[in-house]
PDB file of C-alpha atoms in Angstrom:
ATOM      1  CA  UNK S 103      16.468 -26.914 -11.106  1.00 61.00           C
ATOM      2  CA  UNK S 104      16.639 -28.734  -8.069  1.00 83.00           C
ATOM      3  CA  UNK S 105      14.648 -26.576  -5.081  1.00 90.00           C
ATOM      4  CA  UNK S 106      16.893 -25.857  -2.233  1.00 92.00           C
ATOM      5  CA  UNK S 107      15.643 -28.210   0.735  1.00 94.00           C
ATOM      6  CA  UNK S 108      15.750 -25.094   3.087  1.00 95.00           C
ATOM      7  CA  UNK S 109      12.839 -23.918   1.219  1.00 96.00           C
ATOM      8  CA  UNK S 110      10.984 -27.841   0.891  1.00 96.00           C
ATOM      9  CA  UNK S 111      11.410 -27.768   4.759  1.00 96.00           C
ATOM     10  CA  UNK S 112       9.800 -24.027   5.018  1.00 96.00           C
ATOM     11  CA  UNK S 113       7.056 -25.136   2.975  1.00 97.00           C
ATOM     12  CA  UNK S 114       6.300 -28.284   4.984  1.00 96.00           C
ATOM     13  CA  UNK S 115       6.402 -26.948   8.042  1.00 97.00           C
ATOM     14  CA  UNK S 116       4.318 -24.060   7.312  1.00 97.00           C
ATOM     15  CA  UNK S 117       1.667 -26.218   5.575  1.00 97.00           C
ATOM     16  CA  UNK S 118       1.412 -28.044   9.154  1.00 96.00           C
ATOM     17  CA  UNK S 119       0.938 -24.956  10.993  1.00 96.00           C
ATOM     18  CA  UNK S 120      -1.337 -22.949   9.109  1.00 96.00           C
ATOM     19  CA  UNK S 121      -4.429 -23.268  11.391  1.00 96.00           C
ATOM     20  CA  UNK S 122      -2.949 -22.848  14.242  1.00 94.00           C
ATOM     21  CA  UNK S 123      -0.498 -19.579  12.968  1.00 94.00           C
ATOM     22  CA  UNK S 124      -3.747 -18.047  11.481  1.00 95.00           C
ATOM     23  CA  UNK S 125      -5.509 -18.459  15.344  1.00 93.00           C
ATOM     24  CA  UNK S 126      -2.464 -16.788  16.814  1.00 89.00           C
ATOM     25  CA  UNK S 127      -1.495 -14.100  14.667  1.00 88.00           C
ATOM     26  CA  UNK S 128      -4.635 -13.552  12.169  1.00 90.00           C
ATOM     27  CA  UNK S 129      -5.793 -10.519  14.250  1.00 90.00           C
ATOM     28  CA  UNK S 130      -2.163  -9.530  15.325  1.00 89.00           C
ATOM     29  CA  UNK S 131      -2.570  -5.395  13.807  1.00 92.00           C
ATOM     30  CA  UNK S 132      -4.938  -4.961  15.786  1.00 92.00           C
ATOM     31  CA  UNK S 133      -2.734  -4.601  19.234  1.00 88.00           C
ATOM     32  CA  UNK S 134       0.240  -3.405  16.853  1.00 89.00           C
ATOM     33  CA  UNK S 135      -0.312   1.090  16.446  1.00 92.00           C
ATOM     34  CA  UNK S 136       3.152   1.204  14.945  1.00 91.00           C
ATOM     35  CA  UNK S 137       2.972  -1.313  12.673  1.00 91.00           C
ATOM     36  CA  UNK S 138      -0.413   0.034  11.607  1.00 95.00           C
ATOM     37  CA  UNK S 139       1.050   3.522  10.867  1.00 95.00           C
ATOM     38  CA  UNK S 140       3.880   2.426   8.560  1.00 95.00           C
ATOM     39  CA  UNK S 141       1.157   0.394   6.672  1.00 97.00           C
ATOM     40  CA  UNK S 142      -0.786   3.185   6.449  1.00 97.00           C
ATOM     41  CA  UNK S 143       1.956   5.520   5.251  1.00 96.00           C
ATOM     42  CA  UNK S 144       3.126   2.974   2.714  1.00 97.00           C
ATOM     43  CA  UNK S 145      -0.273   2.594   1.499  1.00 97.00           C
ATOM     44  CA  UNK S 146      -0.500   6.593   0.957  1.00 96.00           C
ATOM     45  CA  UNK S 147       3.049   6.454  -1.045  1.00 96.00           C
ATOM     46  CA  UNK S 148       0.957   3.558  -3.616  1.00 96.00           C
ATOM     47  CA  UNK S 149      -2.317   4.694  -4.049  1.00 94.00           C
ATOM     48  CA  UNK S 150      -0.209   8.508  -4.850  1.00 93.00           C
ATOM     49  CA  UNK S 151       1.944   6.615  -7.689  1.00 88.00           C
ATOM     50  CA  UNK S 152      -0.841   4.650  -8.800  1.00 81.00           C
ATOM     51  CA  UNK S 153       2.103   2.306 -10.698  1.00 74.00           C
ATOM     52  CA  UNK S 154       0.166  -1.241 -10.214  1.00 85.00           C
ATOM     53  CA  UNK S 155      -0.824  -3.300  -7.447  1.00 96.00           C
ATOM     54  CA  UNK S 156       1.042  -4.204  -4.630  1.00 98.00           C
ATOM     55  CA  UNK S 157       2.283  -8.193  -3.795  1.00 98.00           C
ATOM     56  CA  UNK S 158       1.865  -9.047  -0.289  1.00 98.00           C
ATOM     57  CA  UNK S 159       5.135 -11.639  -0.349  1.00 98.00           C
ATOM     58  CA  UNK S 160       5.300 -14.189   2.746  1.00 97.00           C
ATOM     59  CA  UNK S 161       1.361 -13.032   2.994  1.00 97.00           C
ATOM     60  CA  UNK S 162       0.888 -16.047   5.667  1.00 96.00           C
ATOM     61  CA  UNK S 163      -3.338 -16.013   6.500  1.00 97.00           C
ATOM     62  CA  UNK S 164      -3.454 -13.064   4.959  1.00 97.00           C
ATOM     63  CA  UNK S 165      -4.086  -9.981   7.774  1.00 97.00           C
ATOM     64  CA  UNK S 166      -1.651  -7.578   6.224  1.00 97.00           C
ATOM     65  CA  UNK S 167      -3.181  -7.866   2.760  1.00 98.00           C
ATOM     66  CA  UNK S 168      -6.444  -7.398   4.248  1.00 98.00           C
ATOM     67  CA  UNK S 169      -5.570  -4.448   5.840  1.00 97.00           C
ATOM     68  CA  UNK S 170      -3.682  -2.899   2.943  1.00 97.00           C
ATOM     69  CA  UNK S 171      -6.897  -3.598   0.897  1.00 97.00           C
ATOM     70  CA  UNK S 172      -9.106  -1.642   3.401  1.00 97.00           C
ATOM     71  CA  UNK S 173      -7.084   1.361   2.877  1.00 96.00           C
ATOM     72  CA  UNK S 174      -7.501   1.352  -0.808  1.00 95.00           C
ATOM     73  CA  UNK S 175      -4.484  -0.040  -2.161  1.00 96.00           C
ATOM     74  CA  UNK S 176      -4.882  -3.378  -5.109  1.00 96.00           C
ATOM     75  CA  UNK S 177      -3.141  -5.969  -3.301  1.00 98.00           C
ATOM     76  CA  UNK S 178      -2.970  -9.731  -3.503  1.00 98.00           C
ATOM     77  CA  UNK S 179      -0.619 -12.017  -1.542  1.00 98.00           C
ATOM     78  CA  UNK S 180       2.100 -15.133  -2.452  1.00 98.00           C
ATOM     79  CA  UNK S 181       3.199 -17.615   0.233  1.00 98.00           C
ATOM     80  CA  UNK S 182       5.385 -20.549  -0.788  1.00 98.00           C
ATOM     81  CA  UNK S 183       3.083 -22.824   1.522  1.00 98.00           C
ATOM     82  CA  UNK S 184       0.238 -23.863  -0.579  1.00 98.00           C
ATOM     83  CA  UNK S 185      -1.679 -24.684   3.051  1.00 98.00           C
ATOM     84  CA  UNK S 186      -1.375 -20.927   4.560  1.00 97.00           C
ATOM     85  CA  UNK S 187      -2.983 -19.522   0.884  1.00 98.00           C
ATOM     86  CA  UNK S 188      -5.974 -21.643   1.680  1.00 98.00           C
ATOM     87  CA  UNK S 189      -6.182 -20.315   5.003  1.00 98.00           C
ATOM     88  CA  UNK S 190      -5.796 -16.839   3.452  1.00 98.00           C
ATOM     89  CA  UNK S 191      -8.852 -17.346   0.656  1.00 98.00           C
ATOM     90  CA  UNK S 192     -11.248 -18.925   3.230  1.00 97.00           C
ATOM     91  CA  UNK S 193     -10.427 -15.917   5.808  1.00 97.00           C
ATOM     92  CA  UNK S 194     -10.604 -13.112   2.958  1.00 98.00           C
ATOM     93  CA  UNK S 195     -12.768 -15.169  -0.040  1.00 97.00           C
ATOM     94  CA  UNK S 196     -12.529 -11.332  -1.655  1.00 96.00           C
ATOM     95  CA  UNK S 197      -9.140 -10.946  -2.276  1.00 98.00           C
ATOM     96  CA  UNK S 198      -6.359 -12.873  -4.630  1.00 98.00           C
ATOM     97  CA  UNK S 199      -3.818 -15.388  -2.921  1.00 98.00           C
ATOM     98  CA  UNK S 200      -1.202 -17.433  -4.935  1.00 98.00           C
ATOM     99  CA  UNK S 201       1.832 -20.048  -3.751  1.00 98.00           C
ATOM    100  CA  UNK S 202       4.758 -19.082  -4.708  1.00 97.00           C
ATOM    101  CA  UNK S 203       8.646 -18.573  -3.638  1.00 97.00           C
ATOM    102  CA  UNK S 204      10.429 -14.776  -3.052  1.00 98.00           C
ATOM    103  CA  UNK S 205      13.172 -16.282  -4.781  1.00 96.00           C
ATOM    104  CA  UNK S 206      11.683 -16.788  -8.205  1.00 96.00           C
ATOM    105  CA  UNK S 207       8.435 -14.484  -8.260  1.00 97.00           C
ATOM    106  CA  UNK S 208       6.325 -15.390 -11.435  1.00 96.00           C
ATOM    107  CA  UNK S 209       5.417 -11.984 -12.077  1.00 97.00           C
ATOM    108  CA  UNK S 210       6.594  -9.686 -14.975  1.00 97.00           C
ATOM    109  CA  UNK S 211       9.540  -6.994 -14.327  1.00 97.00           C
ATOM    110  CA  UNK S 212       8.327  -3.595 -13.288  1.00 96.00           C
ATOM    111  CA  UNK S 213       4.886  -4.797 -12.698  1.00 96.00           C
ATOM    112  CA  UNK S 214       4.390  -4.161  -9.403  1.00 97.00           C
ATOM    113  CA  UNK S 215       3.998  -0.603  -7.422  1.00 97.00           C
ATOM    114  CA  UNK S 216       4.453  -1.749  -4.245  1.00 98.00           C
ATOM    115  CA  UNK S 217       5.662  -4.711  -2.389  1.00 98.00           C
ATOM    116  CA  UNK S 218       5.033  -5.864   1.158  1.00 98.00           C
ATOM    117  CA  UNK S 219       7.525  -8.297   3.224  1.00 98.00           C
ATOM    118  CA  UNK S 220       6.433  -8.925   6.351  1.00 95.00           C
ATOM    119  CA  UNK S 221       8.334 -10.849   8.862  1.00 94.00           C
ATOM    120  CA  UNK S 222       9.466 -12.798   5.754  1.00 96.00           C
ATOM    121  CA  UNK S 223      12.401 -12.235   5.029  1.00 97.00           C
ATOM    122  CA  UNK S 224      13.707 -13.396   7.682  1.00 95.00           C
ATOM    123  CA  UNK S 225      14.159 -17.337   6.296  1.00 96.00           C
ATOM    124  CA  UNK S 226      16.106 -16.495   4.004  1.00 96.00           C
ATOM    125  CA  UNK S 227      19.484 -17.883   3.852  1.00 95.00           C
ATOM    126  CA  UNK S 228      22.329 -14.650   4.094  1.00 94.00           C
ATOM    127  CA  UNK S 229      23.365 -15.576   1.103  1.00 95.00           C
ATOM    128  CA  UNK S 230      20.184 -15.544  -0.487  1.00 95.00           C
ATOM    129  CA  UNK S 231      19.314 -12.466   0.307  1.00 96.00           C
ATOM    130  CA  UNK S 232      20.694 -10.589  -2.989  1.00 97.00           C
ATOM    131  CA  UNK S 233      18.814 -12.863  -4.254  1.00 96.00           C
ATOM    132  CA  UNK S 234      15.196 -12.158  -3.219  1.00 98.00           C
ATOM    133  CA  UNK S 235      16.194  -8.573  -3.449  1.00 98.00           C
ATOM    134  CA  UNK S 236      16.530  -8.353  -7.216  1.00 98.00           C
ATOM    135  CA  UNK S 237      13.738 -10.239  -7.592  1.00 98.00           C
ATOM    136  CA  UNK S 238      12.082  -7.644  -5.620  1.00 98.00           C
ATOM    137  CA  UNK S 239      13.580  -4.755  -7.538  1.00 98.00           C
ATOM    138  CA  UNK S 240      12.921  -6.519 -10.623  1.00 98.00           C
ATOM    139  CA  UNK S 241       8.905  -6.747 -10.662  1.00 98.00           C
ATOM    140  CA  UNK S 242       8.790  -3.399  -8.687  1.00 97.00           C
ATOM    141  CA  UNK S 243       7.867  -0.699 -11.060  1.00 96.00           C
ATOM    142  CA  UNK S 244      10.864   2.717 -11.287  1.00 96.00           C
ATOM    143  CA  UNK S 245       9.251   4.607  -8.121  1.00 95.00           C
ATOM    144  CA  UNK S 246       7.560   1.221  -6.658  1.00 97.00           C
ATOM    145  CA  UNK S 247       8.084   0.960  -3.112  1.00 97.00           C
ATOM    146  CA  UNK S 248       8.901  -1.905  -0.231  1.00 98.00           C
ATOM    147  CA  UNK S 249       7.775  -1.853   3.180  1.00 98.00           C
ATOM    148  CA  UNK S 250       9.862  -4.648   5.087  1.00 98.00           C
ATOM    149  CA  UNK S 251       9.593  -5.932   8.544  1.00 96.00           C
ATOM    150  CA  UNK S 252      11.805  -8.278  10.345  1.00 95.00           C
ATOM    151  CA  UNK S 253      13.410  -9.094  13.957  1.00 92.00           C
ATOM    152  CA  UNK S 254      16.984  -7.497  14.429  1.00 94.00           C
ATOM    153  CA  UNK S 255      19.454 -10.080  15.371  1.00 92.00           C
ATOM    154  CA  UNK S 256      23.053 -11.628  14.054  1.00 91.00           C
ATOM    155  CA  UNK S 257      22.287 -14.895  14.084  1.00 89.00           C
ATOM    156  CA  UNK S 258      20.839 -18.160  12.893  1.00 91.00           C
ATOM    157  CA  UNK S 259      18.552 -20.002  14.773  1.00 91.00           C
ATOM    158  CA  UNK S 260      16.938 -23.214  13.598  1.00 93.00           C
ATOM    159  CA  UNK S 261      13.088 -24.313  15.042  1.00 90.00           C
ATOM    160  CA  UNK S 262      12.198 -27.868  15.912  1.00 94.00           C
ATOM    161  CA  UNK S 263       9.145 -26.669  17.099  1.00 93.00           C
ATOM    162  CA  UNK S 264       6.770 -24.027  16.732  1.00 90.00           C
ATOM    163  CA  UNK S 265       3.049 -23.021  16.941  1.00 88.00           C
ATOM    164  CA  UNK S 266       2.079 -26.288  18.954  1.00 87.00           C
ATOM    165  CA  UNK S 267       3.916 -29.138  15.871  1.00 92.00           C
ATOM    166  CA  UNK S 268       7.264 -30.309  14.847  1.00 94.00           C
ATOM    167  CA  UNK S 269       8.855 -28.182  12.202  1.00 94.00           C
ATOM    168  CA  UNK S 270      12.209 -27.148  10.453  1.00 95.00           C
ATOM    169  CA  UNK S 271      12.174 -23.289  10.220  1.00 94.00           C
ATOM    170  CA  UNK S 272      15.435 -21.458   9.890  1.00 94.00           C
ATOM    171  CA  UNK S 273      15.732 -17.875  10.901  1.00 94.00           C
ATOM    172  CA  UNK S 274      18.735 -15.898   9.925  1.00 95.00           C
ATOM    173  CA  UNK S 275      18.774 -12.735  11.567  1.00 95.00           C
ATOM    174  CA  UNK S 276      20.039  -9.356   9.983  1.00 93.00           C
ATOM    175  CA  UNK S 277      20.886  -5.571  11.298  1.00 95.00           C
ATOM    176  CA  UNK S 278      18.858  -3.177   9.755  1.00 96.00           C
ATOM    177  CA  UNK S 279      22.096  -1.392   8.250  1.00 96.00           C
ATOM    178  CA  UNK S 280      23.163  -4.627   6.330  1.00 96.00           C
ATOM    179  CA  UNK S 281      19.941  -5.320   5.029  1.00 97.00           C
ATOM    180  CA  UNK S 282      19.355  -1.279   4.316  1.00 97.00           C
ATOM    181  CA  UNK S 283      22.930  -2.213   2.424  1.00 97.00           C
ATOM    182  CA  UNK S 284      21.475  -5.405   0.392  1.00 97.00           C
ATOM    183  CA  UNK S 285      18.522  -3.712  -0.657  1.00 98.00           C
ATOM    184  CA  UNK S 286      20.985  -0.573  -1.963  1.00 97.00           C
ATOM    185  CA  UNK S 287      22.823  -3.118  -4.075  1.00 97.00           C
ATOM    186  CA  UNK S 288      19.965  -4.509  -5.472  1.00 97.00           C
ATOM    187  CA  UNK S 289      18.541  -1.031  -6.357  1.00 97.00           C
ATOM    188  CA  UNK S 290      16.381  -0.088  -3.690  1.00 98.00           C
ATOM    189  CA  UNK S 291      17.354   2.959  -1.387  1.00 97.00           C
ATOM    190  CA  UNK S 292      15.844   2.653   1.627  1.00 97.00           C
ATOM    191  CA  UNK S 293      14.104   6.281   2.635  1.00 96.00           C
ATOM    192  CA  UNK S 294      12.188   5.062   5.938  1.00 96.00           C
ATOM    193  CA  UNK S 295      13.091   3.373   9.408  1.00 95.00           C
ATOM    194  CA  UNK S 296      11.385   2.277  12.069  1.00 95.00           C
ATOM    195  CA  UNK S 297      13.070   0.670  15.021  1.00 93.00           C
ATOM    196  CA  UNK S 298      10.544  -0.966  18.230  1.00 89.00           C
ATOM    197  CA  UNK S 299      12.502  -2.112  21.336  1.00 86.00           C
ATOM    198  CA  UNK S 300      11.169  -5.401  22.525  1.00 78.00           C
ATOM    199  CA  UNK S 301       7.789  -5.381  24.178  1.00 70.00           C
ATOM    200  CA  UNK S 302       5.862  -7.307  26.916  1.00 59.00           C
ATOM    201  CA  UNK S 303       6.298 -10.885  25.626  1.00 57.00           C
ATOM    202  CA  UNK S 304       8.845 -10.259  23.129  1.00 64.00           C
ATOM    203  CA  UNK S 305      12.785 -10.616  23.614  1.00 73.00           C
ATOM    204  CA  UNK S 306      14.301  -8.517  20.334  1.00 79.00           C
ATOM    205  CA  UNK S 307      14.188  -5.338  18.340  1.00 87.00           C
ATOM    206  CA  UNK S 308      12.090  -4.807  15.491  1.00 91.00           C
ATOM    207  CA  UNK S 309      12.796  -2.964  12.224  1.00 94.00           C
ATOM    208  CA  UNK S 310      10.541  -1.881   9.819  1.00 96.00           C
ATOM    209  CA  UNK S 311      12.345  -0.479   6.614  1.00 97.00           C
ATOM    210  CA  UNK S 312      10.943   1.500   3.691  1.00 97.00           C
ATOM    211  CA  UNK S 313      12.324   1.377   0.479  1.00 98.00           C
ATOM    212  CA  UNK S 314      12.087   2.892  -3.256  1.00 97.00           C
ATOM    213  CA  UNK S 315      13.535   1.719  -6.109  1.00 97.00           C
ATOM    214  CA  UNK S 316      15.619   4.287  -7.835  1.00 86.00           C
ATOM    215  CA  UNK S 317      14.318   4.979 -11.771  1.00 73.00           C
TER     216      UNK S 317
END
């Protein structure tokens, strides 16, 4: 099957920006207290079901799964650009890092207990979305939980240029209730929310979403 060139174009233009993204947002948790308590509390939901490790998906350098793996949870992280997984292995040579696309995970169904998307999401087509969902209901284990974060918006904007290079990124922007609706359809009952109104430096709304898949 044919890849979609949206996702040829992510790929590229994430493979050209991988140093640089890493040198911006690498250490990012550390000036982020809210974002480090709904990691923390998602962490505490895995390690109590103890159902299987947990896939960091869109794991850019790899910060979140390094964090998640400090606070006990088995994680390892997929990216679809090959360049940002090297990044991710030389920055954390401990821990497991794989290429691969959110909308055709090569991992068996119900194997996962937990699934991170963070800021991910978000480059997704609207269309696609049911997609990526059953895919992520698919490999989660009955009980497995999702912890997604993502900018609040209803639009799509397209980037030319980003992190100092040229680039084709698409972001398609969602409210939280229409994704907390997706996720429903695709089995996954969203039990968490976490809204942050824009901060120094930033222009939107956060959300941060918590899900468990019914079972």
């Amino acid at each position: 099957m044919t890849e979609p060139s949206y996702l040829t174009a992510l790929r590229a233009s994430y493979d050209t920006v991988a140093v640089d993204y890493a040198e911006l947002y690498g250490n990012a948790l550390a000036s982020m207290p809210l974002t480090r308590a709904m990691l923390a509390a998602f962490a505490e939901l895995v390690r109590a079901s103890g159902d299987g490790p947990v896939a960091d998906i869109g794991c850019g350098p790899g910060h979140v799964a390094a964090h998640l793996h400090a606070l006990g949870v088995p994680v390892f992280g997929i990216d679809l650009s090959p360049r940002m997984v090297e990044v991710a292995r030389r920055r954390y040579p401990g821990l497991r890092f794989q290429a691969g696309s959110m909308t055709a995970l090569d991992l068996g169904d119900d194997e996962l207990g937990g699934i991170v998307a963070w800021y991910s999401t978000h480059h997704i087509p609207s269309e696609q979305l049911p997609t990526v969902f059953a895919e992520f209901c698919r490999t989660l284990a009955p009980g497995g939980h999702l912890l997604l974060g993502t900018h609040v918006g209803d639009e799509h904007r397209q980037l030319e240029h980003a992190y100092g290079h040229p680039v084709s990124i698409g972001i398609h922007l969602q409210q939280p209730d229409r994704i907390a609706e997706l996720l429903a359809e695709a089995g996954l009952v969203v039990t968490a929310r976490l809204m942050e109104e824009p901060g120094e430096g930033q222009k939107r709304q956060h959300a941060c979403l918590l899900a468990r898949k019914s079972g």
